[in-house]
Amino acid sequence: MEWTGARYADKPTVEVGTWIDAPPERVWALVSDVTLMPGMSGELRSVAWLDGADGPAVGARFVGHSGHEALGAWSTTSHVIECEPGRVFAWAVQDPANPSAIWRFRLRPENGGTALSEWMQLGPGRSGLSAAIDRMPDKEQKIVFVRLREFERNIASTLEHIKKRAEA
């Protein structure tokens, strides 16, 4: 990732993609099962559907418990905002009208397999980074850049896990 100088209010994004030698239906089954994600993430510790939901649908909610060496432990409630089986799965973290982040998987058939990308946007709502930025406003751009770089590495790792499972 190259330096962008982005600030939190810019709603900076990061995206990583891969090609998987498996049909979109198989890949979809993995990316849309949020309960599998803790086994593929360096930060996410556990996930559970809320309100009786047992799978993805627009409006469904799930709680995620995460941890980070510098940020500590936290929990967030996510709201599914897009769900097109075999194509797109996205959720807004905390308040869907003013999310602290948005996450999205996109799938499309390609060369007998699946092109998969994972994208995320920071902000505009407050998140764990907001407190660090409040304490060190002169370092906001660096804080945002470092966190986006962490997300880029974590997304690449998650995609590699999904690829291995789908191709197994």
GROMACS .gro file of N, CA and C in nm:
model
  504
    1MET      N    1   0.084  -0.117   0.000
    1MET     CA    2   0.000   0.000   0.000
    1MET      C    3   0.089   0.123   0.000
    2GLU      N    4   0.054   0.215  -0.087
    2GLU     CA    5   0.129   0.341  -0.095
    2GLU      C    6   0.066   0.447  -0.006
    3TRP      N    7   0.150   0.537   0.041
    3TRP     CA    8   0.105   0.648   0.125
    3TRP      C    9   0.003   0.730   0.048
    4THR      N   10  -0.110   0.760   0.113
    4THR     CA   11  -0.213   0.842   0.049
    4THR      C   12  -0.232   0.974   0.122
    5GLY      N   13  -0.192   0.980   0.249
    5GLY     CA   14  -0.216   1.100   0.327
    5GLY      C   15  -0.361   1.116   0.369
    6ALA      N   16  -0.439   1.009   0.356
    6ALA     CA   17  -0.581   1.015   0.388
    6ALA      C   18  -0.604   1.042   0.536
    7ARG      N   19  -0.710   1.114   0.562
    7ARG     CA   20  -0.757   1.138   0.696
    7ARG      C   21  -0.881   1.050   0.718
    8TYR      N   22  -0.919   1.033   0.843
    8TYR     CA   23  -1.033   0.948   0.876
    8TYR      C   24  -1.160   0.997   0.806
    9ALA      N   25  -1.181   1.128   0.805
    9ALA     CA   26  -1.301   1.185   0.744
    9ALA      C   27  -1.308   1.159   0.593
   10ASP      N   28  -1.196   1.123   0.532
   10ASP     CA   29  -1.194   1.092   0.389
   10ASP      C   30  -1.258   0.957   0.358
   11LYS      N   31  -1.292   0.881   0.462
   11LYS     CA   32  -1.347   0.746   0.447
   11LYS      C   33  -1.254   0.660   0.359
   12PRO      N   34  -1.127   0.647   0.401
   12PRO     CA   35  -1.032   0.573   0.320
   12PRO      C   36  -1.069   0.425   0.308
   13THR      N   37  -1.026   0.364   0.198
   13THR     CA   38  -1.060   0.224   0.171
   13THR      C   39  -0.936   0.143   0.137
   14VAL      N   40  -0.953   0.014   0.146
   14VAL     CA   41  -0.850  -0.080   0.103
   14VAL      C   42  -0.923  -0.199   0.041
   15GLU      N   43  -0.863  -0.259  -0.062
   15GLU     CA   44  -0.923  -0.374  -0.127
   15GLU      C   45  -0.814  -0.469  -0.173
   16VAL      N   46  -0.840  -0.597  -0.155
   16VAL     CA   47  -0.747  -0.702  -0.198
   16VAL      C   48  -0.831  -0.806  -0.273
   17GLY      N   49  -0.774  -0.860  -0.379
   17GLY     CA   50  -0.846  -0.961  -0.456
   17GLY      C   51  -0.761  -1.083  -0.481
   18THR      N   52  -0.829  -1.192  -0.520
   18THR     CA   53  -0.760  -1.316  -0.555
   18THR      C   54  -0.849  -1.394  -0.651
   19TRP      N   55  -0.794  -1.495  -0.713
   19TRP     CA   56  -0.870  -1.587  -0.797
   19TRP      C   57  -0.870  -1.722  -0.728
   20ILE      N   58  -0.986  -1.786  -0.726
   20ILE     CA   59  -1.002  -1.913  -0.656
   20ILE      C   60  -1.051  -2.018  -0.755
   21ASP      N   61  -0.985  -2.132  -0.754
   21ASP     CA   62  -1.022  -2.242  -0.843
   21ASP      C   63  -1.138  -2.321  -0.782
   22ALA      N   64  -1.253  -2.253  -0.775
   22ALA     CA   65  -1.376  -2.312  -0.720
   22ALA      C   66  -1.491  -2.226  -0.771
   23PRO      N   67  -1.610  -2.286  -0.786
   23PRO     CA   68  -1.724  -2.209  -0.835
   23PRO      C   69  -1.771  -2.106  -0.733
   24PRO      N   70  -1.836  -1.999  -0.780
   24PRO     CA   71  -1.884  -1.894  -0.689
   24PRO      C   72  -1.973  -1.948  -0.577
   25GLU      N   73  -2.052  -2.052  -0.603
   25GLU     CA   74  -2.141  -2.106  -0.499
   25GLU      C   75  -2.060  -2.158  -0.380
   26ARG      N   76  -1.948  -2.223  -0.409
   26ARG     CA   77  -1.862  -2.277  -0.301
   26ARG      C   78  -1.796  -2.163  -0.224
   27VAL      N   79  -1.748  -2.063  -0.296
   27VAL     CA   80  -1.683  -1.948  -0.232
   27VAL      C   81  -1.786  -1.870  -0.150
   28TRP      N   82  -1.906  -1.854  -0.206
   28TRP     CA   83  -2.013  -1.783  -0.135
   28TRP      C   84  -2.042  -1.849   0.000
   29ALA      N   85  -2.049  -1.980   0.001
   29ALA     CA   86  -2.079  -2.052   0.125
   29ALA      C   87  -1.977  -2.018   0.234
   30LEU      N   88  -1.854  -1.989   0.195
   30LEU     CA   89  -1.750  -1.955   0.292
   30LEU      C   90  -1.757  -1.808   0.334
   31VAL      N   91  -1.767  -1.716   0.237
   31VAL     CA   92  -1.763  -1.574   0.273
   31VAL      C   93  -1.890  -1.528   0.344
   32SER      N   94  -2.001  -1.596   0.319
   32SER     CA   95  -2.127  -1.553   0.381
   32SER      C   96  -2.152  -1.618   0.517
   33ASP      N   97  -2.065  -1.709   0.558
   33ASP     CA   98  -2.077  -1.771   0.690
   33ASP      C   99  -1.985  -1.697   0.787
   34VAL      N  100  -2.038  -1.592   0.849
   34VAL     CA  101  -1.955  -1.508   0.936
   34VAL      C  102  -1.899  -1.584   1.054
   35THR      N  103  -1.961  -1.696   1.091
   35THR     CA  104  -1.910  -1.772   1.205
   35THR      C  105  -1.778  -1.841   1.173
   36LEU      N  106  -1.743  -1.851   1.045
   36LEU     CA  107  -1.613  -1.908   1.005
   36LEU      C  108  -1.501  -1.805   1.013
   37MET      N  109  -1.534  -1.678   1.007
   37MET     CA  110  -1.434  -1.572   0.995
   37MET      C  111  -1.331  -1.568   1.108
   38PRO      N  112  -1.366  -1.596   1.235
   38PRO     CA  113  -1.262  -1.591   1.338
   38PRO      C  114  -1.146  -1.687   1.310
   39GLY      N  115  -1.172  -1.797   1.245
   39GLY     CA  116  -1.065  -1.891   1.211
   39GLY      C  117  -0.978  -1.845   1.097
   40MET      N  118  -1.017  -1.734   1.034
   40MET     CA  119  -0.941  -1.682   0.919
   40MET      C  120  -0.885  -1.543   0.944
   41SER      N  121  -0.907  -1.489   1.064
   41SER     CA  122  -0.870  -1.352   1.093
   41SER      C  123  -0.770  -1.344   1.208
   42GLY      N  124  -0.682  -1.249   1.199
   42GLY     CA  125  -0.587  -1.226   1.307
   42GLY      C  126  -0.645  -1.146   1.422
   43GLU      N  127  -0.759  -1.078   1.401
   43GLU     CA  128  -0.818  -0.993   1.503
   43GLU      C  129  -0.952  -1.042   1.554
   44LEU      N  130  -1.034  -1.095   1.465
   44LEU     CA  131  -1.168  -1.137   1.502
   44LEU      C  132  -1.162  -1.265   1.585
   45ARG      N  133  -1.218  -1.262   1.705
   45ARG     CA  134  -1.211  -1.376   1.797
   45ARG      C  135  -1.334  -1.465   1.793
   46SER      N  136  -1.454  -1.404   1.781
   46SER     CA  137  -1.577  -1.482   1.774
   46SER      C  138  -1.686  -1.398   1.709
   47VAL      N  139  -1.786  -1.468   1.654
   47VAL     CA  140  -1.899  -1.403   1.588
   47VAL      C  141  -2.025  -1.483   1.619
   48ALA      N  142  -2.136  -1.414   1.638
   48ALA     CA  143  -2.264  -1.481   1.657
   48ALA      C  144  -2.374  -1.396   1.594
   49TRP      N  145  -2.464  -1.464   1.525
   49TRP     CA  146  -2.582  -1.397   1.470
   49TRP      C  147  -2.671  -1.352   1.585
   50LEU      N  148  -2.744  -1.244   1.564
   50LEU     CA  149  -2.835  -1.188   1.664
   50LEU      C  150  -2.981  -1.200   1.618
   51ASP      N  151  -3.071  -1.182   1.710
   51ASP     CA  152  -3.214  -1.173   1.681
   51ASP      C  153  -3.269  -1.297   1.612
   52GLY      N  154  -3.210  -1.414   1.638
   52GLY     CA  155  -3.260  -1.537   1.579
   52GLY      C  156  -3.213  -1.563   1.437
   53ALA      N  157  -3.133  -1.473   1.381
   53ALA     CA  158  -3.080  -1.495   1.245
   53ALA      C  159  -2.982  -1.612   1.248
   54ASP      N  160  -2.977  -1.687   1.140
   54ASP     CA  161  -2.880  -1.797   1.131
   54ASP      C  162  -2.802  -1.793   1.000
   55GLY      N  163  -2.812  -1.681   0.930
   55GLY     CA  164  -2.740  -1.665   0.805
   55GLY      C  165  -2.761  -1.525   0.751
   56PRO      N  166  -2.695  -1.496   0.640
   56PRO     CA  167  -2.697  -1.360   0.587
   56PRO      C  168  -2.828  -1.325   0.516
   57ALA      N  169  -2.875  -1.206   0.542
   57ALA     CA  170  -2.990  -1.145   0.474
   57ALA      C  171  -2.983  -0.996   0.506
   58VAL      N  172  -3.024  -0.913   0.413
   58VAL     CA  173  -3.022  -0.770   0.439
   58VAL      C  174  -3.103  -0.743   0.566
   59GLY      N  175  -3.044  -0.666   0.657
   59GLY     CA  176  -3.107  -0.634   0.784
   59GLY      C  177  -3.066  -0.725   0.898
   60ALA      N  178  -3.012  -0.843   0.868
   60ALA     CA  179  -2.966  -0.933   0.975
   60ALA      C  180  -2.849  -0.867   1.048
   61ARG      N  181  -2.834  -0.904   1.175
   61ARG     CA  182  -2.726  -0.847   1.257
   61ARG      C  183  -2.643  -0.958   1.319
   62PHE      N  184  -2.515  -0.926   1.340
   62PHE     CA  185  -2.428  -1.017   1.412
   62PHE      C  186  -2.333  -0.938   1.498
   63VAL      N  187  -2.288  -1.000   1.608
   63VAL     CA  188  -2.192  -0.937   1.697
   63VAL      C  189  -2.057  -1.004   1.676
   64GLY      N  190  -1.955  -0.922   1.672
   64GLY     CA  191  -1.818  -0.972   1.659
   64GLY      C  192  -1.734  -0.925   1.776
   65HIS      N  193  -1.651  -1.014   1.827
   65HIS     CA  194  -1.559  -0.982   1.937
   65HIS      C  195  -1.419  -0.989   1.880
   66SER      N  196  -1.344  -0.881   1.896
   66SER     CA  197  -1.211  -0.869   1.836
   66SER      C  198  -1.107  -0.830   1.938
   67GLY      N  199  -0.981  -0.845   1.898
   67GLY     CA  200  -0.870  -0.804   1.983
   67GLY      C  201  -0.752  -0.762   1.898
   68HIS      N  202  -0.676  -0.667   1.950
   68HIS     CA  203  -0.558  -0.614   1.880
   68HIS      C  204  -0.456  -0.575   1.986
   69GLU      N  205  -0.332  -0.604   1.960
   69GLU     CA  206  -0.224  -0.578   2.057
   69GLU      C  207  -0.225  -0.433   2.105
   70ALA      N  208  -0.242  -0.338   2.016
   70ALA     CA  209  -0.236  -0.197   2.054
   70ALA      C  210  -0.372  -0.138   2.090
   71LEU      N  211  -0.479  -0.196   2.038
   71LEU     CA  212  -0.612  -0.138   2.057
   71LEU      C  213  -0.692  -0.206   2.167
   72GLY      N  214  -0.648  -0.322   2.214
   72GLY     CA  215  -0.720  -0.394   2.318
   72GLY      C  216  -0.830  -0.482   2.261
   73ALA      N  217  -0.930  -0.511   2.342
   73ALA     CA  218  -1.042  -0.596   2.302
   73ALA      C  219  -1.167  -0.511   2.287
   74TRP      N  220  -1.254  -0.549   2.194
   74TRP     CA  221  -1.378  -0.476   2.172
   74TRP      C  222  -1.480  -0.565   2.104
   75SER      N  223  -1.603  -0.521   2.110
   75SER     CA  224  -1.713  -0.590   2.042
   75SER      C  225  -1.790  -0.488   1.960
   76THR      N  226  -1.840  -0.532   1.846
   76THR     CA  227  -1.921  -0.446   1.760
   76THR      C  228  -2.040  -0.525   1.708
   77THR      N  229  -2.145  -0.453   1.678
   77THR     CA  230  -2.261  -0.513   1.613
   77THR      C  231  -2.260  -0.467   1.467
   78SER      N  232  -2.271  -0.564   1.377
   78SER     CA  233  -2.272  -0.534   1.234
   78SER      C  234  -2.409  -0.562   1.176
   79HIS      N  235  -2.443  -0.487   1.072
   79HIS     CA  236  -2.572  -0.495   1.006
   79HIS      C  237  -2.548  -0.530   0.859
   80VAL      N  238  -2.608  -0.638   0.811
   80VAL     CA  239  -2.594  -0.677   0.670
   80VAL      C  240  -2.666  -0.573   0.586
   81ILE      N  241  -2.592  -0.512   0.492
   81ILE     CA  242  -2.649  -0.407   0.407
   81ILE      C  243  -2.661  -0.449   0.261
   82GLU      N  244  -2.590  -0.554   0.221
   82GLU     CA  245  -2.602  -0.610   0.087
   82GLU      C  246  -2.587  -0.760   0.097
   83CYS      N  247  -2.672  -0.833   0.026
   83CYS     CA  248  -2.664  -0.978   0.027
   83CYS      C  249  -2.726  -1.031  -0.102
   84GLU      N  250  -2.640  -1.058  -0.199
   84GLU     CA  251  -2.681  -1.117  -0.327
   84GLU      C  252  -2.603  -1.246  -0.341
   85PRO      N  253  -2.665  -1.359  -0.308
   85PRO     CA  254  -2.592  -1.487  -0.310
   85PRO      C  255  -2.512  -1.507  -0.439
   86GLY      N  256  -2.386  -1.544  -0.416
   86GLY     CA  257  -2.294  -1.567  -0.526
   86GLY      C  258  -2.233  -1.442  -0.586
   87ARG      N  259  -2.272  -1.323  -0.534
   87ARG     CA  260  -2.222  -1.198  -0.591
   87ARG      C  261  -2.162  -1.100  -0.491
   88VAL      N  262  -2.239  -1.066  -0.385
   88VAL     CA  263  -2.190  -0.964  -0.292
   88VAL      C  264  -2.249  -0.987  -0.153
   89PHE      N  265  -2.163  -0.965  -0.053
   89PHE     CA  266  -2.202  -0.973   0.087
   89PHE      C  267  -2.133  -0.857   0.158
   90ALA      N  268  -2.212  -0.767   0.218
   90ALA     CA  269  -2.153  -0.649   0.283
   90ALA      C  270  -2.226  -0.618   0.413
   91TRP      N  271  -2.151  -0.558   0.505
   91TRP     CA  272  -2.208  -0.520   0.633
   91TRP      C  273  -2.148  -0.389   0.680
   92ALA      N  274  -2.231  -0.314   0.754
   92ALA     CA  275  -2.189  -0.189   0.816
   92ALA      C  276  -2.169  -0.216   0.964
   93VAL      N  277  -2.062  -0.163   1.020
   93VAL     CA  278  -2.029  -0.184   1.160
   93VAL      C  279  -2.090  -0.071   1.245
   94GLN      N  280  -2.158  -0.114   1.351
   94GLN     CA  281  -2.225  -0.028   1.448
   94GLN      C  282  -2.351   0.035   1.387
   95ASP      N  283  -2.347   0.160   1.350
   95ASP     CA  284  -2.465   0.232   1.301
   95ASP      C  285  -2.466   0.228   1.148
   96PRO      N  286  -2.563   0.159   1.086
   96PRO     CA  287  -2.562   0.151   0.940
   96PRO      C  288  -2.573   0.288   0.872
   97ALA      N  289  -2.632   0.388   0.939
   97ALA     CA  290  -2.643   0.521   0.881
   97ALA      C  291  -2.513   0.602   0.894
   98ASN      N  292  -2.430   0.564   0.989
   98ASN     CA  293  -2.303   0.633   1.014
   98ASN      C  294  -2.202   0.529   1.064
   99PRO      N  295  -2.165   0.434   0.980
   99PRO     CA  296  -2.084   0.320   1.025
   99PRO      C  297  -1.941   0.358   1.061
  100SER      N  298  -1.887   0.281   1.155
  100SER     CA  299  -1.745   0.297   1.186
  100SER      C  300  -1.660   0.230   1.078
  101ALA      N  301  -1.721   0.138   1.005
  101ALA     CA  302  -1.655   0.072   0.891
  101ALA      C  303  -1.761   0.003   0.808
  102ILE      N  304  -1.727  -0.021   0.683
  102ILE     CA  305  -1.808  -0.105   0.594
  102ILE      C  306  -1.714  -0.209   0.537
  103TRP      N  307  -1.762  -0.334   0.533
  103TRP     CA  308  -1.685  -0.445   0.478
  103TRP      C  309  -1.766  -0.508   0.365
  104ARG      N  310  -1.699  -0.552   0.258
  104ARG     CA  311  -1.771  -0.609   0.144
  104ARG      C  312  -1.686  -0.716   0.074
  105PHE      N  313  -1.750  -0.830   0.052
  105PHE     CA  314  -1.694  -0.933  -0.036
  105PHE      C  315  -1.766  -0.923  -0.169
  106ARG      N  316  -1.691  -0.931  -0.279
  106ARG     CA  317  -1.749  -0.936  -0.413
  106ARG      C  318  -1.697  -1.061  -0.482
  107LEU      N  319  -1.787  -1.130  -0.548
  107LEU     CA  320  -1.752  -1.253  -0.620
  107LEU      C  321  -1.802  -1.240  -0.764
  108ARG      N  322  -1.726  -1.298  -0.857
  108ARG     CA  323  -1.775  -1.310  -0.994
  108ARG      C  324  -1.708  -1.429  -1.060
  109PRO      N  325  -1.783  -1.500  -1.144
  109PRO     CA  326  -1.723  -1.613  -1.216
  109PRO      C  327  -1.610  -1.563  -1.306
  110GLU      N  328  -1.501  -1.638  -1.306
  110GLU     CA  329  -1.388  -1.599  -1.393
  110GLU      C  330  -1.303  -1.721  -1.423
  111ASN      N  331  -1.282  -1.748  -1.550
  111ASN     CA  332  -1.193  -1.856  -1.596
  111ASN      C  333  -1.221  -1.990  -1.528
  112GLY      N  334  -1.347  -2.025  -1.514
  112GLY     CA  335  -1.382  -2.152  -1.453
  112GLY      C  336  -1.372  -2.153  -1.301
  113GLY      N  337  -1.345  -2.041  -1.241
  113GLY     CA  338  -1.336  -2.029  -1.095
  113GLY      C  339  -1.407  -1.902  -1.051
  114THR      N  340  -1.353  -1.841  -0.947
  114THR     CA  341  -1.416  -1.722  -0.889
  114THR      C  342  -1.312  -1.614  -0.862
  115ALA      N  343  -1.341  -1.494  -0.910
  115ALA     CA  344  -1.263  -1.376  -0.870
  115ALA      C  345  -1.328  -1.326  -0.742
  116LEU      N  346  -1.251  -1.319  -0.636
  116LEU     CA  347  -1.301  -1.275  -0.506
  116LEU      C  348  -1.222  -1.154  -0.459
  117SER      N  349  -1.294  -1.052  -0.413
  117SER     CA  350  -1.226  -0.937  -0.351
  117SER      C  351  -1.292  -0.907  -0.218
  118GLU      N  352  -1.211  -0.855  -0.128
  118GLU     CA  353  -1.262  -0.805   0.000
  118GLU      C  354  -1.220  -0.660   0.010
  119TRP      N  355  -1.316  -0.574   0.040
  119TRP     CA  356  -1.299  -0.430   0.046
  119TRP      C  357  -1.345  -0.382   0.182
  120MET      N  358  -1.281  -0.278   0.233
  120MET     CA  359  -1.329  -0.217   0.357
  120MET      C  360  -1.307  -0.068   0.351
  121GLN      N  361  -1.395   0.002   0.422
  121GLN     CA  362  -1.389   0.147   0.434
  121GLN      C  363  -1.388   0.185   0.581
  122LEU      N  364  -1.298   0.273   0.618
  122LEU     CA  365  -1.298   0.329   0.754
  122LEU      C  366  -1.396   0.444   0.760
  123GLY      N  367  -1.471   0.451   0.868
  123GLY     CA  368  -1.558   0.563   0.892
  123GLY      C  369  -1.681   0.565   0.803
  124PRO      N  370  -1.759   0.670   0.814
  124PRO     CA  371  -1.727   0.797   0.880
  124PRO      C  372  -1.753   0.799   1.031
  125GLY      N  373  -1.832   0.703   1.082
  125GLY     CA  374  -1.860   0.701   1.226
  125GLY      C  375  -1.736   0.672   1.308
  126ARG      N  376  -1.740   0.707   1.433
  126ARG     CA  377  -1.625   0.688   1.522
  126ARG      C  378  -1.596   0.540   1.542
  127SER      N  379  -1.468   0.512   1.559
  127SER     CA  380  -1.423   0.374   1.583
  127SER      C  381  -1.311   0.378   1.687
  128GLY      N  382  -1.248   0.263   1.706
  128GLY     CA  383  -1.135   0.256   1.798
  128GLY      C  384  -1.021   0.348   1.760
  129LEU      N  385  -1.007   0.377   1.633
  129LEU     CA  386  -0.902   0.469   1.590
  129LEU      C  387  -0.930   0.613   1.632
  130SER      N  388  -1.057   0.644   1.648
  130SER     CA  389  -1.094   0.783   1.679
  130SER      C  390  -1.028   0.832   1.807
  131ALA      N  391  -1.021   0.748   1.909
  131ALA     CA  392  -0.958   0.788   2.035
  131ALA      C  393  -0.809   0.817   2.015
  132ALA      N  394  -0.742   0.734   1.936
  132ALA     CA  395  -0.599   0.757   1.909
  132ALA      C  396  -0.581   0.887   1.832
  133ILE      N  397  -0.668   0.913   1.737
  133ILE     CA  398  -0.660   1.037   1.659
  133ILE      C  399  -0.689   1.157   1.748
  134ASP      N  400  -0.785   1.143   1.840
  134ASP     CA  401  -0.815   1.252   1.934
  134ASP      C  402  -0.693   1.286   2.019
  135ARG      N  403  -0.618   1.183   2.061
  135ARG     CA  404  -0.500   1.205   2.146
  135ARG      C  405  -0.383   1.261   2.067
  136MET      N  406  -0.374   1.228   1.940
  136MET     CA  407  -0.259   1.270   1.858
  136MET      C  408  -0.306   1.321   1.722
  137PRO      N  409  -0.380   1.430   1.718
  137PRO     CA  410  -0.437   1.477   1.592
  137PRO      C  411  -0.331   1.509   1.486
  138ASP      N  412  -0.211   1.546   1.531
  138ASP     CA  413  -0.104   1.576   1.436
  138ASP      C  414  -0.053   1.451   1.365
  139LYS      N  415  -0.088   1.333   1.417
  139LYS     CA  416  -0.044   1.206   1.357
  139LYS      C  417  -0.158   1.131   1.288
  140GLU      N  418  -0.270   1.198   1.266
  140GLU     CA  419  -0.388   1.132   1.211
  140GLU      C  420  -0.358   1.057   1.081
  141GLN      N  421  -0.290   1.121   0.988
  141GLN     CA  422  -0.264   1.056   0.859
  141GLN      C  423  -0.180   0.929   0.877
  142LYS      N  424  -0.083   0.934   0.965
  142LYS     CA  425   0.000   0.816   0.989
  142LYS      C  426  -0.082   0.706   1.057
  143ILE      N  427  -0.164   0.742   1.154
  143ILE     CA  428  -0.248   0.644   1.223
  143ILE      C  429  -0.340   0.574   1.123
  144VAL      N  430  -0.404   0.652   1.037
  144VAL     CA  431  -0.494   0.596   0.935
  144VAL      C  432  -0.416   0.505   0.840
  145PHE      N  433  -0.301   0.551   0.794
  145PHE     CA  434  -0.220   0.472   0.700
  145PHE      C  435  -0.176   0.339   0.761
  146VAL      N  436  -0.127   0.343   0.883
  146VAL     CA  437  -0.080   0.220   0.949
  146VAL      C  438  -0.196   0.122   0.966
  147ARG      N  439  -0.313   0.173   1.005
  147ARG     CA  440  -0.428   0.084   1.024
  147ARG      C  441  -0.475   0.025   0.891
  148LEU      N  442  -0.477   0.105   0.786
  148LEU     CA  443  -0.515   0.053   0.654
  148LEU      C  444  -0.417  -0.053   0.607
  149ARG      N  445  -0.291  -0.032   0.635
  149ARG     CA  446  -0.190  -0.132   0.596
  149ARG      C  447  -0.213  -0.262   0.674
  150GLU      N  448  -0.249  -0.251   0.802
  150GLU     CA  449  -0.284  -0.372   0.879
  150GLU      C  450  -0.404  -0.442   0.818
  151PHE      N  451  -0.506  -0.365   0.783
  151PHE     CA  452  -0.624  -0.424   0.721
  151PHE      C  453  -0.588  -0.493   0.589
  152GLU      N  454  -0.502  -0.431   0.512
  152GLU     CA  455  -0.460  -0.491   0.384
  152GLU      C  456  -0.394  -0.627   0.407
  153ARG      N  457  -0.305  -0.635   0.504
  153ARG     CA  458  -0.239  -0.763   0.536
  153ARG      C  459  -0.341  -0.866   0.587
  154ASN      N  460  -0.430  -0.823   0.676
  154ASN     CA  461  -0.530  -0.913   0.731
  154ASN      C  462  -0.627  -0.963   0.624
  155ILE      N  463  -0.668  -0.875   0.534
  155ILE     CA  464  -0.756  -0.915   0.425
  155ILE      C  465  -0.686  -1.016   0.336
  156ALA      N  466  -0.561  -0.991   0.302
  156ALA     CA  467  -0.486  -1.087   0.218
  156ALA      C  468  -0.480  -1.223   0.286
  157SER      N  469  -0.460  -1.226   0.415
  157SER     CA  470  -0.455  -1.351   0.490
  157SER      C  471  -0.592  -1.420   0.490
  158THR      N  472  -0.698  -1.344   0.512
  158THR     CA  473  -0.833  -1.400   0.509
  158THR      C  474  -0.863  -1.460   0.372
  159LEU      N  475  -0.829  -1.390   0.266
  159LEU     CA  476  -0.854  -1.441   0.131
  159LEU      C  477  -0.776  -1.568   0.105
  160GLU      N  478  -0.656  -1.576   0.157
  160GLU     CA  479  -0.576  -1.698   0.140
  160GLU      C  480  -0.642  -1.815   0.212
  161HIS      N  481  -0.695  -1.792   0.331
  161HIS     CA  482  -0.768  -1.897   0.404
  161HIS      C  483  -0.891  -1.942   0.325
  162ILE      N  484  -0.966  -1.845   0.274
  162ILE     CA  485  -1.086  -1.879   0.195
  162ILE      C  486  -1.047  -1.959   0.072
  163LYS      N  487  -0.942  -1.917   0.005
  163LYS     CA  488  -0.894  -1.988  -0.115
  163LYS      C  489  -0.858  -2.133  -0.083
  164LYS      N  490  -0.782  -2.154   0.023
  164LYS     CA  491  -0.743  -2.290   0.062
  164LYS      C  492  -0.864  -2.377   0.093
  165ARG      N  493  -0.960  -2.322   0.167
  165ARG     CA  494  -1.080  -2.399   0.203
  165ARG      C  495  -1.164  -2.429   0.078
  166ALA      N  496  -1.181  -2.330  -0.008
  166ALA     CA  497  -1.265  -2.350  -0.126
  166ALA      C  498  -1.204  -2.449  -0.224
  167GLU      N  499  -1.071  -2.449  -0.233
  167GLU     CA  500  -1.003  -2.537  -0.328
  167GLU      C  501  -0.975  -2.676  -0.273
  168ALA      N  502  -0.999  -2.697  -0.145
  168ALA     CA  503  -0.970  -2.827  -0.082
  168ALA      C  504  -1.065  -2.935  -0.132
   0.00000   0.00000   0.00000
